[in-house]
mmCIF file of C-alpha atoms and ligand atoms in Angstrom:
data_model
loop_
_atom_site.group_PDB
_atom_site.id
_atom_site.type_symbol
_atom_site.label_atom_id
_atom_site.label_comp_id
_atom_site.label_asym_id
_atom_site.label_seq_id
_atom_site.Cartn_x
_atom_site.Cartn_y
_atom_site.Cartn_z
ATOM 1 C CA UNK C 1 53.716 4.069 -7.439
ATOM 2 C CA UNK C 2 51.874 7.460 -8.459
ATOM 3 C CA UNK C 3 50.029 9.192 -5.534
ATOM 4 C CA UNK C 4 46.575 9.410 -7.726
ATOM 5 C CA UNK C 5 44.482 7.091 -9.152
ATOM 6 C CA UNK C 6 45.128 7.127 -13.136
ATOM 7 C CA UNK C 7 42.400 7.903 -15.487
ATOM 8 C CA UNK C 8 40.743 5.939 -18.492
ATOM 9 C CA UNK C 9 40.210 7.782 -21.447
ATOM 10 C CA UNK C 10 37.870 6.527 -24.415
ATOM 11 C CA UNK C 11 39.527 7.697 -27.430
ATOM 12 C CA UNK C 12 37.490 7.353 -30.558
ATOM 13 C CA UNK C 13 40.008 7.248 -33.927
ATOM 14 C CA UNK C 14 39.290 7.324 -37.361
ATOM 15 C CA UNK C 15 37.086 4.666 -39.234
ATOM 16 C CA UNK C 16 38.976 5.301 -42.239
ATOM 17 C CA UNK C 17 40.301 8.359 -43.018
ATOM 18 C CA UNK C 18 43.249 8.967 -41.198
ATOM 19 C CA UNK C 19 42.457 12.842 -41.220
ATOM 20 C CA UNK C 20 39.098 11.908 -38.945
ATOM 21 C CA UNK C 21 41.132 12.151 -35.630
ATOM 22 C CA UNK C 22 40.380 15.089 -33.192
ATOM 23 C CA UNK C 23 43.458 17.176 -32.176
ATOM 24 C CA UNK C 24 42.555 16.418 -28.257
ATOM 25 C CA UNK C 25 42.787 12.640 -29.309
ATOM 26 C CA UNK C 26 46.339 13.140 -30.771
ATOM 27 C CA UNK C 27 47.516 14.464 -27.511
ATOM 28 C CA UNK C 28 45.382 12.345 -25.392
ATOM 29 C CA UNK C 29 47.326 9.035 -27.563
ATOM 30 C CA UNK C 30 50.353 11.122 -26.525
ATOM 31 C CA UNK C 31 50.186 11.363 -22.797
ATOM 32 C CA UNK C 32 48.855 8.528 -21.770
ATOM 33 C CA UNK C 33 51.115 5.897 -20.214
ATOM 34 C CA UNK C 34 49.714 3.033 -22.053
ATOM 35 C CA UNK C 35 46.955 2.157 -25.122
ATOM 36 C CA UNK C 36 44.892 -0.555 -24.351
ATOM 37 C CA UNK C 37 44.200 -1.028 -28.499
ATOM 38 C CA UNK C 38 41.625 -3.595 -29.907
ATOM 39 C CA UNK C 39 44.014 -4.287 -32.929
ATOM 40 C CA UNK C 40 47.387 -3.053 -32.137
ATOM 41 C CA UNK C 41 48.545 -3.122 -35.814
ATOM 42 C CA UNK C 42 46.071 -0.831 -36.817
ATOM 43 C CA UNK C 43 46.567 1.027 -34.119
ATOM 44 C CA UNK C 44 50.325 1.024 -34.509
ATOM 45 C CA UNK C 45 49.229 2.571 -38.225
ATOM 46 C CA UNK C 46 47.700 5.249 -36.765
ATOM 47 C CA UNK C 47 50.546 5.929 -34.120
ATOM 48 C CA UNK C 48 53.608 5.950 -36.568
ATOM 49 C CA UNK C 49 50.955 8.360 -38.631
ATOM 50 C CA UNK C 50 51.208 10.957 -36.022
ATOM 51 C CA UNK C 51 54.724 10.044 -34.817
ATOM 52 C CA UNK C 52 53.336 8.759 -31.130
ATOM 53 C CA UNK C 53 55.684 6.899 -29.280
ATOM 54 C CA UNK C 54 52.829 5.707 -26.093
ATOM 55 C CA UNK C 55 53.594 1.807 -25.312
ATOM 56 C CA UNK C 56 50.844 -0.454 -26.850
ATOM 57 C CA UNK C 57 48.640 -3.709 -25.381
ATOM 58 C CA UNK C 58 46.733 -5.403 -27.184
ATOM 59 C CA UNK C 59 42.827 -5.500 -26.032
ATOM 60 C CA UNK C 60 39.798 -7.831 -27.779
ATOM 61 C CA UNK C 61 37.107 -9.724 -27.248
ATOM 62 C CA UNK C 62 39.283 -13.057 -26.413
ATOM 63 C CA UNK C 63 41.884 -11.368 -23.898
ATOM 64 C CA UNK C 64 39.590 -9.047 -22.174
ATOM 65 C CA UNK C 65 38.346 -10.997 -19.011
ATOM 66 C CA UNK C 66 42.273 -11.618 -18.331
ATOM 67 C CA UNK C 67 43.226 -7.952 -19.876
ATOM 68 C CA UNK C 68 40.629 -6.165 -17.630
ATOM 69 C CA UNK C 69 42.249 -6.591 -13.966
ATOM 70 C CA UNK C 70 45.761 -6.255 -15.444
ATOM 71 C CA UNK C 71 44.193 -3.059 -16.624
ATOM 72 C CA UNK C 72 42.417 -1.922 -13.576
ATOM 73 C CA UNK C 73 45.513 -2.709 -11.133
ATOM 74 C CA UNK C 74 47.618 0.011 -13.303
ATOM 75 C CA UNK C 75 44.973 2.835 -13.440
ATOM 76 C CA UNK C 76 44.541 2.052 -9.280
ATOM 77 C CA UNK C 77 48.534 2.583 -9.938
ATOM 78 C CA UNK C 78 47.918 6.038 -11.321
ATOM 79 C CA UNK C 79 48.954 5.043 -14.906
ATOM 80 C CA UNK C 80 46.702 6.886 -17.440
ATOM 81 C CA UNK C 81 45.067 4.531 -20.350
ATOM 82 C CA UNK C 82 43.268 5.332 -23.178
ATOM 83 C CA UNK C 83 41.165 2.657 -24.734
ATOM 84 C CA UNK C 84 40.850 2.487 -28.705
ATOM 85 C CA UNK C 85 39.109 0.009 -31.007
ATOM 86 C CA UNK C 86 39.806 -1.211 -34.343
ATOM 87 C CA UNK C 87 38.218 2.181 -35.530
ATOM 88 C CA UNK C 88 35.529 4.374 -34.390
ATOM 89 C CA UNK C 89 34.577 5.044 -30.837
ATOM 90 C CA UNK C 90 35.315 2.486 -28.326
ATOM 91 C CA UNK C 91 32.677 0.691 -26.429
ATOM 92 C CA UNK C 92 29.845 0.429 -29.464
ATOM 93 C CA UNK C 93 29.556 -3.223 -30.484
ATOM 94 C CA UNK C 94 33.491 -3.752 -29.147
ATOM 95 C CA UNK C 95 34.810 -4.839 -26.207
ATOM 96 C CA UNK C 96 35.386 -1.455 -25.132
ATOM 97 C CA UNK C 97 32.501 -1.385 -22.768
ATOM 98 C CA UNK C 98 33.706 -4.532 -20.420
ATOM 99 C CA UNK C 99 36.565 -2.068 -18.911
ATOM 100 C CA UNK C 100 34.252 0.903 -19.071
ATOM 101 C CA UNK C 101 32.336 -0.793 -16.918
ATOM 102 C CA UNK C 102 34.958 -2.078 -14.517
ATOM 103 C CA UNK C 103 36.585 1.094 -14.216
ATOM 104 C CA UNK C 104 33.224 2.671 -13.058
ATOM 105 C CA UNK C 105 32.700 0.016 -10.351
ATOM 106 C CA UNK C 106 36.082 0.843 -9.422
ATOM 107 C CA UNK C 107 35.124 4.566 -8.872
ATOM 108 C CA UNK C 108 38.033 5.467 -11.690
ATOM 109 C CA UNK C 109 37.697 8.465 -14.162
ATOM 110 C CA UNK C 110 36.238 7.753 -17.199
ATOM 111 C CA UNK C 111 36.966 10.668 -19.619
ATOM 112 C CA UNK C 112 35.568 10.380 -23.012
ATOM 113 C CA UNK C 113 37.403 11.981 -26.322
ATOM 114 C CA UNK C 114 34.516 11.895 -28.695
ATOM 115 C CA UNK C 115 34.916 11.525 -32.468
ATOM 116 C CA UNK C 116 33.737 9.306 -35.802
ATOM 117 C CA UNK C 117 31.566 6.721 -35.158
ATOM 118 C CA UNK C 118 30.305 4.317 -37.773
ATOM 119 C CA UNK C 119 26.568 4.498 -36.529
ATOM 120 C CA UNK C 120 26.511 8.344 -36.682
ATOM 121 C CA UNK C 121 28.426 8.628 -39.932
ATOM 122 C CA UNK C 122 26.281 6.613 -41.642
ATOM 123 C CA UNK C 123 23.002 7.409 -39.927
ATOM 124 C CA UNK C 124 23.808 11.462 -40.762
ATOM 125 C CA UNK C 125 24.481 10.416 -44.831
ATOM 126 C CA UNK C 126 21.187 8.211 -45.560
ATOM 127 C CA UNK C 127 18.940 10.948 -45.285
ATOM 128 C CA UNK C 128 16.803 9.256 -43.278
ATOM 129 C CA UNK C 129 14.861 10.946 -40.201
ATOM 130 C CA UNK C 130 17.147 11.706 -37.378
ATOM 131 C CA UNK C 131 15.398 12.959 -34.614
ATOM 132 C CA UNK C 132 15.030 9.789 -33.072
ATOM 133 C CA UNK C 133 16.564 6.490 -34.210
ATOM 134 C CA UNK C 134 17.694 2.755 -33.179
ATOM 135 C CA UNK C 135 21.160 1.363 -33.052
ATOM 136 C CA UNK C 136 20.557 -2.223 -33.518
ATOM 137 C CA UNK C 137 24.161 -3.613 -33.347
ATOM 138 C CA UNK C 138 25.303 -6.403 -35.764
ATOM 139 C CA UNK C 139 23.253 -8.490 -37.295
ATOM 140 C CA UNK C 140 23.085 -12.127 -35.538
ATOM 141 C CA UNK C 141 24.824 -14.443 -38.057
ATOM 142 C CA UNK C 142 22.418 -16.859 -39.473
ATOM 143 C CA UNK C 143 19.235 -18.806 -38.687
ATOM 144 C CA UNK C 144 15.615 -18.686 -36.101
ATOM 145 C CA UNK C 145 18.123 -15.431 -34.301
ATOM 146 C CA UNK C 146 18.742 -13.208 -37.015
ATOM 147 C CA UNK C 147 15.155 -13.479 -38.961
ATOM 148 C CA UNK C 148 13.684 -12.524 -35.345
ATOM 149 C CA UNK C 149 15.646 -9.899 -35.569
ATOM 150 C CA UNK C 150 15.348 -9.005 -38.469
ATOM 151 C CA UNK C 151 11.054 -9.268 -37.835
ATOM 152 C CA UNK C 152 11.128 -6.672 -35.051
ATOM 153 C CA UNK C 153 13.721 -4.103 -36.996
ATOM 154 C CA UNK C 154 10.218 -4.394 -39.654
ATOM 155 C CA UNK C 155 8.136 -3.914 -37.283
ATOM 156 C CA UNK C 156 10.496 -0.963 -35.603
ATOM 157 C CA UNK C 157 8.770 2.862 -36.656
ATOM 158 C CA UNK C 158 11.494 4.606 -36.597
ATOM 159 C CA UNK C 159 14.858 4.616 -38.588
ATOM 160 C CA UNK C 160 16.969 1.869 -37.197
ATOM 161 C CA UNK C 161 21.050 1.481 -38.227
ATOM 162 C CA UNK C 162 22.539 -2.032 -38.403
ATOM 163 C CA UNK C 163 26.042 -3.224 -38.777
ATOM 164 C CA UNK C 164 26.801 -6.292 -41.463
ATOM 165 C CA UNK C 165 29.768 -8.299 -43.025
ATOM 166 C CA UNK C 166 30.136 -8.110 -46.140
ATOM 167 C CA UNK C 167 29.401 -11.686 -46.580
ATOM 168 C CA UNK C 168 26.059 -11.899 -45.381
ATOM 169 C CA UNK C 169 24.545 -8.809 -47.088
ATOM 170 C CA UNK C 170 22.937 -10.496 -49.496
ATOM 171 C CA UNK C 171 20.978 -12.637 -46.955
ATOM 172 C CA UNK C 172 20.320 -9.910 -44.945
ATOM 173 C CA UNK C 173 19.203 -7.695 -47.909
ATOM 174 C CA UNK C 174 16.598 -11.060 -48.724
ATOM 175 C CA UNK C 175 15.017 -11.229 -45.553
ATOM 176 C CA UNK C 176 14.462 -7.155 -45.564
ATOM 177 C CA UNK C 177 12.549 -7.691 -49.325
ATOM 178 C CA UNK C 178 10.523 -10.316 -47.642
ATOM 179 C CA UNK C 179 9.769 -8.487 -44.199
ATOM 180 C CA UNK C 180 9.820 -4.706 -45.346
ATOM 181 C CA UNK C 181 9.565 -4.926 -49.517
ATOM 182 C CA UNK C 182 8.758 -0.860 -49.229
ATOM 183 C CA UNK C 183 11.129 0.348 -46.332
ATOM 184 C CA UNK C 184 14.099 2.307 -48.262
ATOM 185 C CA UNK C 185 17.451 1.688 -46.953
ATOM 186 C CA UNK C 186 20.983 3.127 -47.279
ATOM 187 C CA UNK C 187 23.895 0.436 -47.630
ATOM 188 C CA UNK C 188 26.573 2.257 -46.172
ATOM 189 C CA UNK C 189 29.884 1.377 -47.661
ATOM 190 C CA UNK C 190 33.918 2.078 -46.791
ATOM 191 C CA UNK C 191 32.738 5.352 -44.879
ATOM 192 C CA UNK C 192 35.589 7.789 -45.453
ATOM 193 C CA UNK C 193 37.888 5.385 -47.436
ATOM 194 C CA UNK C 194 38.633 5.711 -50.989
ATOM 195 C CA UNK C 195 35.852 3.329 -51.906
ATOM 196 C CA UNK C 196 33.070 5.337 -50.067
ATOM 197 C CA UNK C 197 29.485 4.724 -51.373
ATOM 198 C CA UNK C 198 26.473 5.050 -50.315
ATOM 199 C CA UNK C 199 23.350 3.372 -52.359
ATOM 200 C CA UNK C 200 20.332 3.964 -51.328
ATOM 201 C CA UNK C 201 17.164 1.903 -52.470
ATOM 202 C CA UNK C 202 14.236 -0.899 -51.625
ATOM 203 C CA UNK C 203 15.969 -4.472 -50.831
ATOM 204 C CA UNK C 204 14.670 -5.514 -54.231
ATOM 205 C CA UNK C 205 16.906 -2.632 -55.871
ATOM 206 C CA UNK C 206 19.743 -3.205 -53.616
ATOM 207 C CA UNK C 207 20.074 -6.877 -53.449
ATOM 208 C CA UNK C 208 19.533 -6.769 -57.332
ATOM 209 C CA UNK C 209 23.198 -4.505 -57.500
ATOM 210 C CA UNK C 210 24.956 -6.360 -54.455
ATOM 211 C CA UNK C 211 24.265 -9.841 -56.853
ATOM 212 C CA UNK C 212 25.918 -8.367 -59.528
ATOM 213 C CA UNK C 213 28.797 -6.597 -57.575
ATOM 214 C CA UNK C 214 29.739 -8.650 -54.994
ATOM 215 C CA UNK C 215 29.833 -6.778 -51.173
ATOM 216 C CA UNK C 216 33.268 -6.014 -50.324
ATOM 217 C CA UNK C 217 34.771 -3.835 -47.165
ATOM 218 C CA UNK C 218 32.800 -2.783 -43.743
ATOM 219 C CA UNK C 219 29.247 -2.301 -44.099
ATOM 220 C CA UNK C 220 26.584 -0.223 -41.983
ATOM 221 C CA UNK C 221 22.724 -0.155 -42.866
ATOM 222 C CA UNK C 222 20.447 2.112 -42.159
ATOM 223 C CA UNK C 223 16.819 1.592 -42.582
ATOM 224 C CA UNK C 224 14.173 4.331 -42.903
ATOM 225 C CA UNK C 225 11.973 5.364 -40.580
ATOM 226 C CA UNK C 226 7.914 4.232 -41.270
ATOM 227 C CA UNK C 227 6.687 7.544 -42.365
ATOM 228 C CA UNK C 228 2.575 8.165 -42.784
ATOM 229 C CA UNK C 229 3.273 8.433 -46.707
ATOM 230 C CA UNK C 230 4.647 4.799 -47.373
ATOM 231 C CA UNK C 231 1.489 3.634 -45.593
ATOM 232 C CA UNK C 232 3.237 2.193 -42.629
ATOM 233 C CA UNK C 233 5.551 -0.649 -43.698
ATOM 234 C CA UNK C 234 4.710 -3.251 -41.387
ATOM 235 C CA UNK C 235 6.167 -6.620 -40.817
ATOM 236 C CA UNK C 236 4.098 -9.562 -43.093
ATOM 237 C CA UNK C 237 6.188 -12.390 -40.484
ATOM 238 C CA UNK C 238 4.263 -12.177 -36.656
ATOM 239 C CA UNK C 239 5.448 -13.824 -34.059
ATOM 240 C CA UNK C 240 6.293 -18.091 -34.032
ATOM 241 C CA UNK C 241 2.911 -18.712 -32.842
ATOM 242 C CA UNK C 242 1.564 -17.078 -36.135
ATOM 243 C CA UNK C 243 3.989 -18.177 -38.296
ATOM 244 C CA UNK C 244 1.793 -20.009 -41.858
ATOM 245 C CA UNK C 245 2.629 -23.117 -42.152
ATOM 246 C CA UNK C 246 5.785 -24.586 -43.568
ATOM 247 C CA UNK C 247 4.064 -25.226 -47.036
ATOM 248 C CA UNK C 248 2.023 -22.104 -47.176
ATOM 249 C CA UNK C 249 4.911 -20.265 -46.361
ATOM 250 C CA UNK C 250 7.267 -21.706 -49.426
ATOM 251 C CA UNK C 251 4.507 -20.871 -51.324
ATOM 252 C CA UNK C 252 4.649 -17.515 -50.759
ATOM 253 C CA UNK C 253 8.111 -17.250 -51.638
ATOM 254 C CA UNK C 254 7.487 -19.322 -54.948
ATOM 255 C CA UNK C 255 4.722 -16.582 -55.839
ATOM 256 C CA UNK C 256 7.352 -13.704 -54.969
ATOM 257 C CA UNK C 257 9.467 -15.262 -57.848
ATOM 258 C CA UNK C 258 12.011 -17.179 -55.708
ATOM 259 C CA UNK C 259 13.175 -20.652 -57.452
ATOM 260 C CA UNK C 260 12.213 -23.857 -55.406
ATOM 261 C CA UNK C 261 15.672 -24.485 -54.421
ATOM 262 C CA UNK C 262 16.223 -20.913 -52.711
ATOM 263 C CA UNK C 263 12.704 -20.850 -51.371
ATOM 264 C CA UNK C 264 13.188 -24.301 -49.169
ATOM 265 C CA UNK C 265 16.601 -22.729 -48.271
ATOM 266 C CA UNK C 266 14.783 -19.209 -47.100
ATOM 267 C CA UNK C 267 12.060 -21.109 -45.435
ATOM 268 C CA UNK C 268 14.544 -23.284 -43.480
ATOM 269 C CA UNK C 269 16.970 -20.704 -42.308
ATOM 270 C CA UNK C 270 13.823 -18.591 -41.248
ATOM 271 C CA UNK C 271 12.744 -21.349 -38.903
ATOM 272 C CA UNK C 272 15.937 -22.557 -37.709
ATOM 273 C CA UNK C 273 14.787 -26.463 -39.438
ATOM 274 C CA UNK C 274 16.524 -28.364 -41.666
ATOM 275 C CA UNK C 275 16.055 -28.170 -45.261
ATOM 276 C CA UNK C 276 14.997 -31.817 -45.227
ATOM 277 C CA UNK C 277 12.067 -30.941 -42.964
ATOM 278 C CA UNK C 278 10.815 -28.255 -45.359
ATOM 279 C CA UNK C 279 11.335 -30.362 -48.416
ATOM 280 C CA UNK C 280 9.086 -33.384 -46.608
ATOM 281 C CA UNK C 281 6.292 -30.530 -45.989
ATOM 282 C CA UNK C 282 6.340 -28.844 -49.191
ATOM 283 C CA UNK C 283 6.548 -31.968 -51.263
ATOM 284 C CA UNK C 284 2.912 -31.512 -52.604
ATOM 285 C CA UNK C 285 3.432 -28.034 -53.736
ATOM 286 C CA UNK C 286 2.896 -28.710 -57.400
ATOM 287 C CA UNK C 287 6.002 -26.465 -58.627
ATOM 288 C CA UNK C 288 8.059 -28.982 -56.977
HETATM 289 N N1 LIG E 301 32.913 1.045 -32.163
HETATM 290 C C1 LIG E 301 32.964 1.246 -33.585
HETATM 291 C C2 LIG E 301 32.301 2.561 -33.948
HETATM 292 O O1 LIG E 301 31.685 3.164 -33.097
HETATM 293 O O2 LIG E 301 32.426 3.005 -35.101
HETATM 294 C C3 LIG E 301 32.315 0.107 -34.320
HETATM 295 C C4 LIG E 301 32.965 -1.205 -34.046
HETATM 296 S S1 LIG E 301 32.214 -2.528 -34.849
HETATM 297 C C5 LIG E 301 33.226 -3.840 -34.209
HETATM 298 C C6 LIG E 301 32.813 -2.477 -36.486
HETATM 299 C C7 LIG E 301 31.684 -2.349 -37.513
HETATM 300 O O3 LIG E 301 31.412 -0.978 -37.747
HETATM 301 C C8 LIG E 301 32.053 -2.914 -38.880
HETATM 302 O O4 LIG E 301 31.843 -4.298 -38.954
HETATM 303 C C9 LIG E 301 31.117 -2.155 -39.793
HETATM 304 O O5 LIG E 301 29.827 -2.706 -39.754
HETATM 305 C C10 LIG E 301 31.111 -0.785 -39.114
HETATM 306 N N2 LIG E 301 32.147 0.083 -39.702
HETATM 307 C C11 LIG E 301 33.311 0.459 -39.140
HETATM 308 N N3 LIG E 301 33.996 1.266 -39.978
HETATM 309 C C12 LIG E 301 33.237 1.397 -41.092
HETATM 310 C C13 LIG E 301 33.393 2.104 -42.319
HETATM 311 N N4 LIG E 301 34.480 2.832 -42.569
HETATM 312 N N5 LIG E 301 32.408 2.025 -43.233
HETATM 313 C C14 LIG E 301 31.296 1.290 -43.001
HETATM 314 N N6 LIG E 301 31.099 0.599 -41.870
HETATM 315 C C15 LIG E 301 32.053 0.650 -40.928
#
C-alpha cells in the first residue's frame, strides 16, 4: 500500500477531434495508475492515439453505484485515477459527477485538467450573447416533462444551451416554433468532426432543413438570448392551470398550418394524454 492518499483527476478529452487534447491531459492519461473511462473503446481510441499504456475500467451510468467504492478504496490506497467520459469534460450530463462527489466526502484531491466541452464549444460558435447563459442539460425524452421544459427554456431571458439526439430534433425543433416562433437558435452539429455544421435560424427555418435532411451525429442547441429588439420572445404556453382547453388548443395548431393528424399528436404529447382523449374533445372542430 502507498503511504498517501491517491488523487482523482478530471480529465476532459476531445469531443471529436483527436487534436483537441491538452498536453497536461496526455501526461496526466500517462501517470495515472488507472482510467476510470465512461466508454473504454473510445477511450482505448484515444490511448493507442497517443501510445498510452495506463490500465483501463470501464465507468457509466449502470456500473457506477458498484464502480464508485471499488474506486474510492484504491485512491484511499494511494493509486492515482483520472476520470474521462465518452468525450468532453467529465462530470457535465455524465456520470462523472457521482465519484466527484464521493471523492470530496472522502476528503480526496480532486484535480481538474480542463479542456473541450460540448456546452462551451457550441455556446462560443452561435454567436449568441455570452456574458451570462443557461446550461439546460438534455432534453427530457418525450411527453407532459419535456414540453415543461421546453415552456420555461421560452420563458428563460437569457441564452440557454441544450443537448439533443439526433432522433428527437425534429420534435424538439416543433415545440420551440410553437413556444418561441421568433427566438433564433444555433443547431450545433459534429463539433470538430469532419461533418461540423452549424445552422443557425428560427425553428420554422430549421425544422423546415432537418425534414428534408434527416439529423444525424451528436447534437447541441443553443438558443438566443431575449434581446429588447425581438420584442421579448415570451412563452404563448403558461403554466397547467392556464393551459386553453384541449379543443381550443388543436385549434391553434390547425390555424398555424399543422394537419389534423399531427395537431392531435402535438396536443397529446404536450399534455401527457392519449391521443384518443384529444380526438374525443376535438371531435367538433369542423376541419375534422
Ligand atoms: N460531458 C460532456 C461534455 O462536457 O462535453 C458531455 C457529455 S453528454 C453525455 C454528450 C452530449 O454532448 C451529446 O449527446 C451531445 O448532445 C453533446 N456532444 C458531445 N460531443 C459533441 C459534438 N462533437 N458535437 C455536438 N454535440 C456534442
Amino acid at each position: 500500500m502507498k503511504e498517501n492518499i491517491g488523487e482523482l483527476f478530471i480529465c476532459a478529452t476531445p469531443i471529436g477531434n483527436l487534436e483537441d487534447i491538452t498536453l497536461r491531459a496526455i501526461r496526466i492519461l500517462r501517470e495515472v495508475d488507472l482510467i476510470a473511462a465512461e466508454d473504454t473503446r473510445r477511450t482505448r481510441k484515444l490511448l493507442t492515439h497517443f501510445d498510452i499504456h495506463t490500465a483501463l475500467m470501464s465507468y457509466h451510468q449502470h456500473n457506477a453505484v458498484a464502480r464508485i467504492p471499488e474506486l474510492i478504496t484504491r485512491l484511499k490506497n494511494g493509486d492515482d485515477i483520472a476520470v474521462v467520459s465518452d468525450a468532453g469534460t467529465p462530470g457535465i450530463s455524465d456520470p462523472g459527477l457521482g465519484l466527484i462527489k464521493a471523492a470530496i466526502e472522502q476528503g480526496i484531491p480532486v484535480v481538474p485538467v480542463p479542456g473541450p466541452s460540448a456546452v462551451v464549444t457550441a455556446l462560443v460558435v452561435a454567436g449568441f450573447e455570452t456574458d451570462t447563459f443557461v446550461f439546460a442539460g438534455f432534453v427530457p425524452r418525450r411527453g407532459r416533462e419535456k414540453r415543461q421544459f421546453i415552456e420555461k427554456v421560452a420563458e428563460e431571458y437569457r441564452t440557454t444551451v441544450l443537448y439533443e439526439t439526433p432522433h428527437r430534433l425534429i420534435n424538439t425543433l416543433k415545440m420551440c416554433m410553437t413556444t418561441m416562433p421568433d427566438r433564433p437558435i444555433a443547431v450545433c452539429r459534429e463539433l470538430t468532426k469532419v461533418h461540423e455544421e452549424i445552422l443557425r435560424g428560427t425553428p420554422h427555418l430549421l425544422l423546415e432543413h432537418f425534414e428534408k435532411t434527416p439529423p444525424r451525429g451528436e447534437f447541441v442547441l443553443v438558443i438566443s438570448e431575449v434581446s429588447e429588439k425581438r420584442g421579448g420572445a415570451k412563452s404563448e404556453v403558461g403554466d397547467e392551470s392556464q393551459d386553453p382547453p384541449i379543443e381550443e388548443a388543436v385549434m391553434e395548431l390547425l390555424a398555424k398550418g399543422y394537419d389534423k393528424k399531427t395537431a392531435i399528436k402535438m396536443v397529446a404529447e404536450d399534455r401527457g394524454i392519449p391521443k384518443r382523449e384529444v380526438y374525443g374533445a376535438a371531435i367538433n372542430i369542423p376541419a375534422l
